[in-house]
Coordinates of C-alpha atoms and ligand atoms in Angstrom, one line a residue:
X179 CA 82.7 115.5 86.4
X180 CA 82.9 111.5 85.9
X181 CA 80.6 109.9 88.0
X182 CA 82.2 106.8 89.6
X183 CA 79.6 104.2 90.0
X184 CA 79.9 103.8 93.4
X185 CA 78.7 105.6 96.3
X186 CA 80.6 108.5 96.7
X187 CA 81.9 110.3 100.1
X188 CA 83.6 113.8 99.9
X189 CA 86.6 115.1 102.2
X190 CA 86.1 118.6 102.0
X191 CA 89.8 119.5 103.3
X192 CA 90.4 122.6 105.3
X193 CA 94.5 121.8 105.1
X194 CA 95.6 119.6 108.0
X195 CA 98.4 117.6 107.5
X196 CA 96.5 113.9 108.2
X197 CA 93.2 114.7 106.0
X198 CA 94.4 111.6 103.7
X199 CA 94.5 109.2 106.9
X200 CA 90.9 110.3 106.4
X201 CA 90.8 108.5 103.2
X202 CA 93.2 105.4 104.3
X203 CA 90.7 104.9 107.2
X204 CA 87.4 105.0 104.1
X205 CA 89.3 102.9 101.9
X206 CA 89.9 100.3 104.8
X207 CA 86.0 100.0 104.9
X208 CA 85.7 99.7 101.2
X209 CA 84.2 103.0 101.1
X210 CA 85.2 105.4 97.8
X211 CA 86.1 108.9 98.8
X212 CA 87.6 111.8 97.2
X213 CA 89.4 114.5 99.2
X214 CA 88.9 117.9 97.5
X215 CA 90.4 121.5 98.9
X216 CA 87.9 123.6 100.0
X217 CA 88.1 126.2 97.3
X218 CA 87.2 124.0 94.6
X219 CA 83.9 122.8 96.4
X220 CA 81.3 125.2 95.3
X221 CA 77.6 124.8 95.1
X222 CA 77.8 123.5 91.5
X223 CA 80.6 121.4 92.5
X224 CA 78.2 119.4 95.1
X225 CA 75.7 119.1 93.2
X226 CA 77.7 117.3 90.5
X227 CA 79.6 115.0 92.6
X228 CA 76.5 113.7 94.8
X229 CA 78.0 112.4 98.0
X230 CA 76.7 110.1 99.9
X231 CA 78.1 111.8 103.3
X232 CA 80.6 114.7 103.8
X233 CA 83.3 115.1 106.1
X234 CA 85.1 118.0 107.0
X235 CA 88.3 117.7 107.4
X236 CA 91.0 119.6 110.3
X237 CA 92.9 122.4 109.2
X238 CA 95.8 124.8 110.1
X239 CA 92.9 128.1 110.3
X240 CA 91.3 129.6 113.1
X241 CA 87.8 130.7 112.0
X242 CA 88.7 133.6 113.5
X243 CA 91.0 134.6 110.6
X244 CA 90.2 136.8 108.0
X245 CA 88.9 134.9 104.4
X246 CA 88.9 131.6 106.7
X247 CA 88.4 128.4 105.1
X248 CA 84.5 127.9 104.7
X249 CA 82.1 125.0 103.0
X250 CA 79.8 126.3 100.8
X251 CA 76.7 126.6 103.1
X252 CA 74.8 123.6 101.0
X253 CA 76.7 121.2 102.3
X254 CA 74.2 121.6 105.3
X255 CA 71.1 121.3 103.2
X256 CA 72.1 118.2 100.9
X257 CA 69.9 115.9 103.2
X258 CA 73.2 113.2 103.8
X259 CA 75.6 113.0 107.1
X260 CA 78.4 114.8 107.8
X261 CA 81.1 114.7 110.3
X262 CA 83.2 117.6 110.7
X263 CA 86.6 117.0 112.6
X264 CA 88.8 119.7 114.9
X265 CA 88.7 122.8 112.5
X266 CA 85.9 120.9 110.7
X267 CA 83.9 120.8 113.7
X268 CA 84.5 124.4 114.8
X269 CA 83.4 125.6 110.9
X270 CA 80.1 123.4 111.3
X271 CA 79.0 125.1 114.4
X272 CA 79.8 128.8 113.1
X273 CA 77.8 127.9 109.9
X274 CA 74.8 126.5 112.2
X275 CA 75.0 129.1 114.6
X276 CA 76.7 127.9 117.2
X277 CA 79.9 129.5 118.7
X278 CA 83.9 129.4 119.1
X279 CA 86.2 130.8 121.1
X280 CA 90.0 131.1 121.0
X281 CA 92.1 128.6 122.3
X282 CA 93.4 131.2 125.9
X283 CA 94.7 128.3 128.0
X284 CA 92.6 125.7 126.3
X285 CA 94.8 124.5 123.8
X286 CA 95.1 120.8 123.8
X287 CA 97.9 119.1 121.6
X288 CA 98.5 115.2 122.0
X289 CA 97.0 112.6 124.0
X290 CA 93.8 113.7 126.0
X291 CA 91.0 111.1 127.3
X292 CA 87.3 111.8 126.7
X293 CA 84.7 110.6 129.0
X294 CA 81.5 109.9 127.7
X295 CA 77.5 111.3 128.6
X296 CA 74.9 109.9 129.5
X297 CA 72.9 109.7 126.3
X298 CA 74.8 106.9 123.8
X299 CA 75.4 107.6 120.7
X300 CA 75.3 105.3 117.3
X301 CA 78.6 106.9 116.3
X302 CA 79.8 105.5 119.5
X303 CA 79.2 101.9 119.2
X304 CA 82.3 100.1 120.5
X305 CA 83.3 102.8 122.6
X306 CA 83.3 103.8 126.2
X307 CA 83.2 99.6 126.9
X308 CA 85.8 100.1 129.5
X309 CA 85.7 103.7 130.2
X310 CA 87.3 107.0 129.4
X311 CA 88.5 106.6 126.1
X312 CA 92.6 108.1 124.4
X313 CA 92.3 110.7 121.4
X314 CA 94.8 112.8 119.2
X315 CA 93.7 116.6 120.0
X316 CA 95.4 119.2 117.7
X317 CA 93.1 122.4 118.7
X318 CA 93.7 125.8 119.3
X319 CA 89.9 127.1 119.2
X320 CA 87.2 125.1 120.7
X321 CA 83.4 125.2 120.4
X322 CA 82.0 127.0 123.3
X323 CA 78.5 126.9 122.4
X324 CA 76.4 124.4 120.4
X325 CA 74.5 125.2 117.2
X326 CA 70.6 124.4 117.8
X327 CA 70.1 120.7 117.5
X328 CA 73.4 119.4 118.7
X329 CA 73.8 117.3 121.9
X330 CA 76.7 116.6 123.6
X331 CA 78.7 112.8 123.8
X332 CA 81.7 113.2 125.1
X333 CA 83.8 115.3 126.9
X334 CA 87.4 116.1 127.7
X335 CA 89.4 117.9 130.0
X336 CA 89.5 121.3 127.5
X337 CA 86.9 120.4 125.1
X338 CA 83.5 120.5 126.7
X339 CA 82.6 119.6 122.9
X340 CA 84.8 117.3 122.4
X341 CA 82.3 114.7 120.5
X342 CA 78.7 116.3 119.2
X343 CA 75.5 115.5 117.2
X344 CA 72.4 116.4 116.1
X345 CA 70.9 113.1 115.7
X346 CA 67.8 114.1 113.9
X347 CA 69.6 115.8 110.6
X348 CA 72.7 113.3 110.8
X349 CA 75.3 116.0 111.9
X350 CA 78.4 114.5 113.7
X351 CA 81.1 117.0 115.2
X352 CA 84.1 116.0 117.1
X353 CA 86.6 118.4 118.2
X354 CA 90.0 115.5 118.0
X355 CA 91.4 113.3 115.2
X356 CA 89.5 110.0 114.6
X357 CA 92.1 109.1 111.6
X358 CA 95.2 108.8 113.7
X359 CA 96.9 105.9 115.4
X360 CA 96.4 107.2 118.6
X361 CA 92.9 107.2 118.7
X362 CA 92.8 103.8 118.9
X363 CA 89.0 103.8 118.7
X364 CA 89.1 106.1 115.6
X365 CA 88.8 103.4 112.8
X366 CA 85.4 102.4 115.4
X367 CA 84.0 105.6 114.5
X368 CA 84.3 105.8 111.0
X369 CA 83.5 102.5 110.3
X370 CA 80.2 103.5 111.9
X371 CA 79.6 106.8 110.1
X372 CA 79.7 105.0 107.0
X373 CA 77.4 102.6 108.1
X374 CA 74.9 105.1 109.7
X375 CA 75.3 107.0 105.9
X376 CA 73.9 103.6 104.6
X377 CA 77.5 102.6 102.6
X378 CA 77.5 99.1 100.9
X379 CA 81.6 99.2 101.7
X380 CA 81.8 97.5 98.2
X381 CA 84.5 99.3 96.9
X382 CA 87.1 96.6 96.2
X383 CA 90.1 96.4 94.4
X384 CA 89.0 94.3 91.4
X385 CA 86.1 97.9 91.6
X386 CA 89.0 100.1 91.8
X387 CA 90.6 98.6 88.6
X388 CA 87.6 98.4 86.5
X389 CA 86.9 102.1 87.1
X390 CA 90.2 102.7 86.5
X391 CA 90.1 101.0 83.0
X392 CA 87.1 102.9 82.0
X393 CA 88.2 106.6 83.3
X394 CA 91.8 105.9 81.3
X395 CA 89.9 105.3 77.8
X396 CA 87.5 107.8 78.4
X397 CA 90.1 110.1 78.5
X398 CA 92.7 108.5 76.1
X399 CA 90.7 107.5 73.1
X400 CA 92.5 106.1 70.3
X401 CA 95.6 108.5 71.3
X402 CA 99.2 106.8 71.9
X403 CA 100.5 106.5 75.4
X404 CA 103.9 106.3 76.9
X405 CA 104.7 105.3 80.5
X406 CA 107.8 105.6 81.8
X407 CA 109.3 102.7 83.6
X408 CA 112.0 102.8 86.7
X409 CA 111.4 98.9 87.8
X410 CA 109.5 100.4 91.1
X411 CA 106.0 99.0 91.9
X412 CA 104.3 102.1 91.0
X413 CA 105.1 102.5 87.1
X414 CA 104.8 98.9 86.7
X415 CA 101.7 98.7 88.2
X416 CA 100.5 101.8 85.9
X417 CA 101.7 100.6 83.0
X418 CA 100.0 97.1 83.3
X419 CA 96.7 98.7 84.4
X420 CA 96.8 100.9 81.4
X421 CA 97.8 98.1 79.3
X422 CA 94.6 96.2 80.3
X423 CA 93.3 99.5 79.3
X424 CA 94.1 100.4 76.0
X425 CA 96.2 97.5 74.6
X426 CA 99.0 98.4 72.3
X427 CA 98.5 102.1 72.3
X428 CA 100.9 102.2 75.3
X429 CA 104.6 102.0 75.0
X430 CA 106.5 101.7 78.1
X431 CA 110.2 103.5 77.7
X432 CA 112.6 102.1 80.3
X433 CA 115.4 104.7 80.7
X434 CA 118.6 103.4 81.9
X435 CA 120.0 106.2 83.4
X436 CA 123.1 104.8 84.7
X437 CA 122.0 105.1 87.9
X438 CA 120.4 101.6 88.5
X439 CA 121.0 98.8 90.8
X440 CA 122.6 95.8 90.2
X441 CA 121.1 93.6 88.0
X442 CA 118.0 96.1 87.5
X443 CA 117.6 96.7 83.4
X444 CA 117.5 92.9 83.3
X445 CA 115.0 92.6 85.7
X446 CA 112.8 95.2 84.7
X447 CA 113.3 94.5 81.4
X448 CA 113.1 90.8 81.9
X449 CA 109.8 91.1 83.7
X450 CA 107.7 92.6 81.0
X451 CA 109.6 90.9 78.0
X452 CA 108.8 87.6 79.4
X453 CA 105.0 88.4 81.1
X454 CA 103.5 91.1 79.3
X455 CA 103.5 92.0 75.7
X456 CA 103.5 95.6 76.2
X457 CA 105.8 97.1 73.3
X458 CA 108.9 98.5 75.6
X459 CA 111.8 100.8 74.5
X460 CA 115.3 99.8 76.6
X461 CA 116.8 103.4 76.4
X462 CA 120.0 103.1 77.5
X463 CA 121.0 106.4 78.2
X464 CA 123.8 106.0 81.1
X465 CA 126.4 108.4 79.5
X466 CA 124.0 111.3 78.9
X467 CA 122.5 111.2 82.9
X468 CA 126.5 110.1 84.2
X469 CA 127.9 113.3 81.6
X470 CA 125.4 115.7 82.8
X471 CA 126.1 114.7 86.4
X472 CA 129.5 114.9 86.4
X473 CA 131.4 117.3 88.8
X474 CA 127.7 118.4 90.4
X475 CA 127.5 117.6 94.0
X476 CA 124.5 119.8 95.0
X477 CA 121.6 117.7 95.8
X478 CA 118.8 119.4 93.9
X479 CA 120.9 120.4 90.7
X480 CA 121.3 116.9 90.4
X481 CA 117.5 116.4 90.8
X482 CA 116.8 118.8 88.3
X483 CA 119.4 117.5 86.0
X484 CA 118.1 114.4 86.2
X485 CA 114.7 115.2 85.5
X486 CA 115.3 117.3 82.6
X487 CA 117.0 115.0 80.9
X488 CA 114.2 112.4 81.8
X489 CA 111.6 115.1 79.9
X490 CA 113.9 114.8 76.7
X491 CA 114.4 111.3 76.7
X492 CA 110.9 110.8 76.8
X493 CA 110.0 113.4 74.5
X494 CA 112.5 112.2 71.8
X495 CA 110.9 108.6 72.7
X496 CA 107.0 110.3 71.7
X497 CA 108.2 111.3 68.5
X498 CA 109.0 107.7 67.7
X499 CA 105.5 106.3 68.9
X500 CA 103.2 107.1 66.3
X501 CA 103.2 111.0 68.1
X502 CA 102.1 110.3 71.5
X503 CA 99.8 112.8 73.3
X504 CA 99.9 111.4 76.6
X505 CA 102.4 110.4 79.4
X506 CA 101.7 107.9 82.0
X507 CA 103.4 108.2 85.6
X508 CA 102.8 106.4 88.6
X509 CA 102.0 109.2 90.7
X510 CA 100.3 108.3 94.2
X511 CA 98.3 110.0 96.3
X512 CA 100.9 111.1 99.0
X513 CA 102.8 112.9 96.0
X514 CA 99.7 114.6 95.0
X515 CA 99.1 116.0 98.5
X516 CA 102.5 116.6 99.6
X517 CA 102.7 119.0 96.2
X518 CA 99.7 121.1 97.3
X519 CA 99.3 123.9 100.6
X520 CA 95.7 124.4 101.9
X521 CA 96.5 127.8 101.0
X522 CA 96.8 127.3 97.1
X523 CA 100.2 129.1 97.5
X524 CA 103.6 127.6 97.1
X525 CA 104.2 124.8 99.6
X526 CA 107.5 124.2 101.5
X527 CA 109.8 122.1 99.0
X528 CA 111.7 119.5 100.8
X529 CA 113.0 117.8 97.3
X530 CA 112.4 118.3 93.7
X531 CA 110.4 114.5 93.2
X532 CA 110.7 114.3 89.7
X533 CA 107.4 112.4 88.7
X534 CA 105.7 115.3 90.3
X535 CA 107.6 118.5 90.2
X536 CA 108.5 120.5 87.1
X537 CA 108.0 117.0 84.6
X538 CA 104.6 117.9 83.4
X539 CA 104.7 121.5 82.4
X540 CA 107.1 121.8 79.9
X541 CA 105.7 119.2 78.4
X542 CA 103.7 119.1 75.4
X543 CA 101.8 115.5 77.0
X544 CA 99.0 115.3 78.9
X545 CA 99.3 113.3 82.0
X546 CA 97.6 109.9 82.6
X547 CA 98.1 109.5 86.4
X548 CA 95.7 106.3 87.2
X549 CA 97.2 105.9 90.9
X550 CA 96.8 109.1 91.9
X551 CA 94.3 108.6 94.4
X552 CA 96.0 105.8 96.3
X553 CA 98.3 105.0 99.0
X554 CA 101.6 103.1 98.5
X555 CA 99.4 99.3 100.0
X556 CA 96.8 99.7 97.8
X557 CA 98.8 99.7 94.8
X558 CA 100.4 96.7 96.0
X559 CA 97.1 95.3 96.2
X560 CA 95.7 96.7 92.5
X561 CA 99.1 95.3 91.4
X562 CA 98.3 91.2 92.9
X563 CA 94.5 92.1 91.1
X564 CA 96.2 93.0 87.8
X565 CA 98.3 89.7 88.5
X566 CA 101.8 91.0 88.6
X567 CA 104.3 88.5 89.7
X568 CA 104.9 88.8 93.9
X569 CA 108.9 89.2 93.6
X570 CA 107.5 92.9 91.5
X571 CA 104.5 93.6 93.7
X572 CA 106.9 93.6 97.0
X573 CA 109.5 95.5 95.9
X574 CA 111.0 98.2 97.7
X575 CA 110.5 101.7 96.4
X576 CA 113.2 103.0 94.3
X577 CA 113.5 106.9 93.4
X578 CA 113.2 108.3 90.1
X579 CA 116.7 109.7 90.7
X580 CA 117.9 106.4 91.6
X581 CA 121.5 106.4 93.0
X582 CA 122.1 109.5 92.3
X583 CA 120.8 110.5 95.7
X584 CA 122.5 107.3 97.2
X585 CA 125.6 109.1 96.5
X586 CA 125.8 112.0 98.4
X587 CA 127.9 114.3 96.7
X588 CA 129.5 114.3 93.5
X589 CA 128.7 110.8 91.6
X590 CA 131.8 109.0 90.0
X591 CA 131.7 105.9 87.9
X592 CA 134.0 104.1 90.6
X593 CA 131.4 105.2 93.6
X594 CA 128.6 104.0 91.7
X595 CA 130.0 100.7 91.2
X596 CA 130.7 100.6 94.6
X597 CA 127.7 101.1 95.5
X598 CA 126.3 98.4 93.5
X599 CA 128.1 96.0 95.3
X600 CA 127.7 97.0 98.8
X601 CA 123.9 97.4 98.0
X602 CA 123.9 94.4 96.2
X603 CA 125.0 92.5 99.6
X604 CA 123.2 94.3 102.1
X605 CA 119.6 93.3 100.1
X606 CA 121.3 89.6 99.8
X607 CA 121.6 89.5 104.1
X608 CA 118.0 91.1 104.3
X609 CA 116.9 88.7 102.4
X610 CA 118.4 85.6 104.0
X611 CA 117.4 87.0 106.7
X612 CA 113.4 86.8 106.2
X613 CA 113.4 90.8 106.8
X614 CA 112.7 91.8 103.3
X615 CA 108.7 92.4 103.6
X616 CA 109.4 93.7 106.8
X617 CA 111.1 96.6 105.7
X618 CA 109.7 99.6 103.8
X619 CA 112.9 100.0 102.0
X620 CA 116.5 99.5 102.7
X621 CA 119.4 100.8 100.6
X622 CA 123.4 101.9 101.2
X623 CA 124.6 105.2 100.6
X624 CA 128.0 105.9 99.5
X625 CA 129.4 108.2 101.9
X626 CA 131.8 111.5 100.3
X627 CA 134.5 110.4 102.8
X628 CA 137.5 108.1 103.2
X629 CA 138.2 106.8 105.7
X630 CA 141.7 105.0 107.4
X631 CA 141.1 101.2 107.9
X632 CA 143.8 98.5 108.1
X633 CA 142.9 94.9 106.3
X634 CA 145.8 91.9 106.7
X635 CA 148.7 93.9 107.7
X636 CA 147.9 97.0 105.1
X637 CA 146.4 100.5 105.1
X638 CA 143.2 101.4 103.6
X639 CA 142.2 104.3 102.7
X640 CA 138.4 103.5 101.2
X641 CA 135.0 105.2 101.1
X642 CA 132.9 105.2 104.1
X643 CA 129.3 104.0 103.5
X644 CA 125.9 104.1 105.4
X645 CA 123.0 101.5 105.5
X646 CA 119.6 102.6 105.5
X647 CA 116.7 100.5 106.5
X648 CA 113.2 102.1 107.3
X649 CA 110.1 101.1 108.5
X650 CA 107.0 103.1 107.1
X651 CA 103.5 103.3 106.2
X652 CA 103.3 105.4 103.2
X653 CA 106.8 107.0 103.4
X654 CA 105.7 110.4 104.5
X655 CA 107.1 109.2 108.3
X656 CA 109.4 106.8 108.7
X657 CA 111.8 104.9 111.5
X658 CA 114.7 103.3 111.6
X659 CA 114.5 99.4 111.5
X660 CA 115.8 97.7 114.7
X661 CA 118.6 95.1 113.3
X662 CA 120.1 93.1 116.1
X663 CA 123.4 93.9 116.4
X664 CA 124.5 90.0 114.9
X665 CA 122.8 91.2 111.7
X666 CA 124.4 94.2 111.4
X667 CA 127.8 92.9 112.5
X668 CA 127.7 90.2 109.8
X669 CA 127.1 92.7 107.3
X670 CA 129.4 95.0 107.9
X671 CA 131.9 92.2 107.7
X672 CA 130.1 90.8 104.3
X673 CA 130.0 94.5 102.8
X674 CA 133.5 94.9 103.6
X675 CA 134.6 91.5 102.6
X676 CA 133.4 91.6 99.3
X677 CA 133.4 95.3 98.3
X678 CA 136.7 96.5 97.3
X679 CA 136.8 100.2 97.9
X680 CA 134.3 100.5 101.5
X681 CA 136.4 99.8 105.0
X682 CA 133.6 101.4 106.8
X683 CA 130.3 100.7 107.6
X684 CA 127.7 102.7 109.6
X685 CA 124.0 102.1 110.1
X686 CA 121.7 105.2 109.9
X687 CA 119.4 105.6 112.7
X688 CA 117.3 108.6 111.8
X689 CA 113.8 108.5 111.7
X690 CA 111.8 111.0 109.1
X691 CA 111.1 113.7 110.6
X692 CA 113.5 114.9 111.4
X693 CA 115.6 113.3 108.1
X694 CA 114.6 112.0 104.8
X695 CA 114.0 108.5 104.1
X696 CA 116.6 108.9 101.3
X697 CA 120.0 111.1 102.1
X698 CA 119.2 113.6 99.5
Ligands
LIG816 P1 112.3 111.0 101.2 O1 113.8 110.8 100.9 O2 111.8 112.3 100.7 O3 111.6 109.9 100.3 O4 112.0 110.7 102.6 C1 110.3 109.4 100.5 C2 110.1 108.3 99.5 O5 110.1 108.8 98.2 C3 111.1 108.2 97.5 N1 111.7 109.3 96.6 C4 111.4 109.5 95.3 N2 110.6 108.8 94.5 N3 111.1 110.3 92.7 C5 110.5 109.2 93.2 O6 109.8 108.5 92.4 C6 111.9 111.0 93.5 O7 112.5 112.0 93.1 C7 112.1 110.6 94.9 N4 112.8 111.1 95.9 C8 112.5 110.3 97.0 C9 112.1 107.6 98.5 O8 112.8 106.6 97.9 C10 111.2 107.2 99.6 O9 110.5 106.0 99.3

């Protein structure tokens, strides 16, 4: 295993569905972490990755169930502090001989208020200062005995455990979730864990990127790299990193599908001609992706057109770069662990994301992924560090698929170009506006529907369209942004104005769940 030179903490995750706010909590104290399933953390595995403190994560199990999720037993006799959360908590106790009992009545799911013991706690600093304090609980079992040691800190109404130690070896238990929002005191509690674990918090950024420089020529050597490029922060940001990396050996191939926004290829293009002298192919490959698409309206054929045909641009691309061996994506850590199930098995698919699913294994490339372990900010931030112009580093994500899923429905040239347009104005208002950076991403979808409209004294009959503006964190959840109704007025008006071919205009106020961010 490559040893980062930092002081390491392991996530031992048992499955549940926040274990990476874990991380994004860490990472906030400049402390390094790696989240690993449980299955892959053996003895051996420990040993070799040396962790300054352990955490064990929440998860979907009941230790009641047969071949339940278990920590190698080691992890109790490393000498270093863990903290085991809900499931993780329950696991720690049957492992140190304490006990659990099913949930009968004492499930607890939401918002619950713990009130503190009398002994204080180090954990605790910060908390308790004006009472009872709110925390996320997400349990069906609860710890109804303690394992020899262990103290009690906190209680709540159906956790008599809800926040445990043994002091003496280091061993933290707490039955709810630290990591959410809505323990507002979580970020309290970790930020002291890591301090009573004896972390520098001097994982930075500017650390982040040299490690990252060193891993990808460790593993590159003086093989040729490709990296495809969509314009999106997270391929450019790869492709600079890499760049810093291993100089020339990296091509970037920019594949024009067809399916940009207006003004993109320039942009994109633009961007890296003018800062970076990365050598960069400008595949324009529009009527191969628009040919293939054609007459297709179901949302994942189109997906998995598109993606195909992104695996033979690039491969024909390889052959031309001195043979590449490897491909570069700008995978992030919320692709990575919405791709895996706790289970190992196959995971629900909500879309086919093509820099994740099916790319890789046909392939004959091995995969340089450098942002695979962060979140959506912090690649923003590598990004300012690696000194990528602002107007790049704030950009909105765009999908792989690009319009293609802004199209709902069969794609036409003539929608497309509509779409341009109206998209094209909409980003204009944000932008006058001053709501650009407040916005995780806003687009216009092109609506499979005419509708009647009447403009001067004629009939219309024109496509319908739907503007999209979300607020998120990491995309995973999402809400619709609250335009005041001037804003959205204006634009309508603007859209319709200036876009021959839309006499509608609706605004989209799902949030994700229970839709999608984008509308296919
Ligand atoms: P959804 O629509 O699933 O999207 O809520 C979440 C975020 O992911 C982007 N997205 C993609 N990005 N390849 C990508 O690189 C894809 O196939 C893809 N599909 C969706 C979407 O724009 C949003 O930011």
């Amino acid at each position: 295993m490559k040893q980062s030179t930092h002081d390491r903490l392991l996530i031992i995750d048992f499955g549940s569905q926040v274990t990476q706010l874990i991380a994004r909590r860490l990472r906030e104290l400049n402390v390094y972490c790696e989240i690993h399933p449980f299955q892959k953390v053996t003895d051996d595995f420990l040993r070799a990755f040396a962790p300054k403190a352990v955490i064990l994560s929440g998860g979907p199990a009941s230790v009641f169930a047969d071949g339940a999720p278990m920590p190698p037993a080691s992890v109790f006799e490393l000498g270093v502090p863990v903290l085991g959360i809900c499931y993780g908590q329950q696991v720690m106790m049957q492992c140190l001989g304490g006990k659990v009992e099913r949930g009968h009545g004492t499930a607890e799911f939401g918002r619950a208020y713990v009130t503190p013991e009398a002994a204080t706690l180090p954990l605790l600093d910060g908390w308790f200062a004006e009472g009872d304090e709110q925390v996320w609980m997400s349990h069906g079992d609860h710890v109804s005995k303690l394992a020899p040691g262990f103290q009690v800190y906190g209680t709540s109404p159906n956790a008599p455990f809800a926040i445990t130690a043994d002091v003496a070896r280091n061993f933290y238990a707490v039955q709810f979730h630290p990591e959410v929002h809505h323990t507002p005191k979580g970020a309290a509690l970790y930020a002291n864990f890591v301090r009573l674990a004896g972390f520098q918090g001097d994982w930075t950024m500017g650390a982040y990127k040299d490690e990252a420089i060193r891993k990808i020529r460790e593993q590159v050597g003086d093989g040729n790299v490709i990296c495809g490029l969509s314009g999106g922060v997270d391929s450019s940001v790869a492709a600079v990193l890499i760049h810093e990396a291993i100089g020339d050996q990296l091509t970037c191939v920019y594949v024009d599908t067809g399916l940009m926004r207006m003004g993109e290829s320039d942009e994109v293009v633009g961007m890296f001609r003018d800062n970076y002298n990365i050598p960069l192919i400008h595949a324009d490959e529009s009527e191969l992706f628009l040919g293939a698409l054609d007459g297709q309206s179901d949302p994942e054929t189109k997906r998995k057109i598109i993606g195909k045909l992104f695996i033979d641009v690039f491969e024909k691309h390889a052959k031309t770069v001195g043979n590449a061996k490897f491909l570069a994506q700008g995978t992030l850590y919320p692709d990575v662990i919405e791709s895996v199930s706790f289970s190992g098995g196959p995971s629900v698919t909500i879309k086919s994301h093509h820099n994740v699913g099916g790319l890789p294994e046909r392939m004959d490339m091995a995969l340089v992924e450098p942002l695979r372990e962060l979140f959506k900010d912090e690649v923003r931030a590598l990004g300012r560090e690696l000194g990528l112009p602002e107007s790049f580093v704030g950009r909105h994500p765009f999908p792989g698929p690009g319009l293609a899923i802004r199209c709902p429905g069969e794609i036409t040239r003539e929608k497309l170009e509509i779409l341009r347009k109206a998209d094209a104005v909409y980003i204009d208002q944000i932008r006058k506006h001053g709501l650009y950076d407040e916005i995780w991403q806003a687009f216009v979808a092109v609506l499979p529907v005419r509708t009647v409209g009447v403009m001067g004294d004629g009939r219309t009959y024109d496509f319908a369209c739907a503007l999209r503006a979300v607020t998120s964190v990491d995309g995973m959840t999402a809400d619709y942004y609250p335009f005041s109704h001037e804003f959205l007025g204006e634009t309508a008006t603007r859209i319709i104005n200036e876009v021959q071919g839309i006499n509608r205009v609706t605004y989209d106020i799902t949030s994700k769940p229970p839709g999608t961010i984008e509308w296919e």
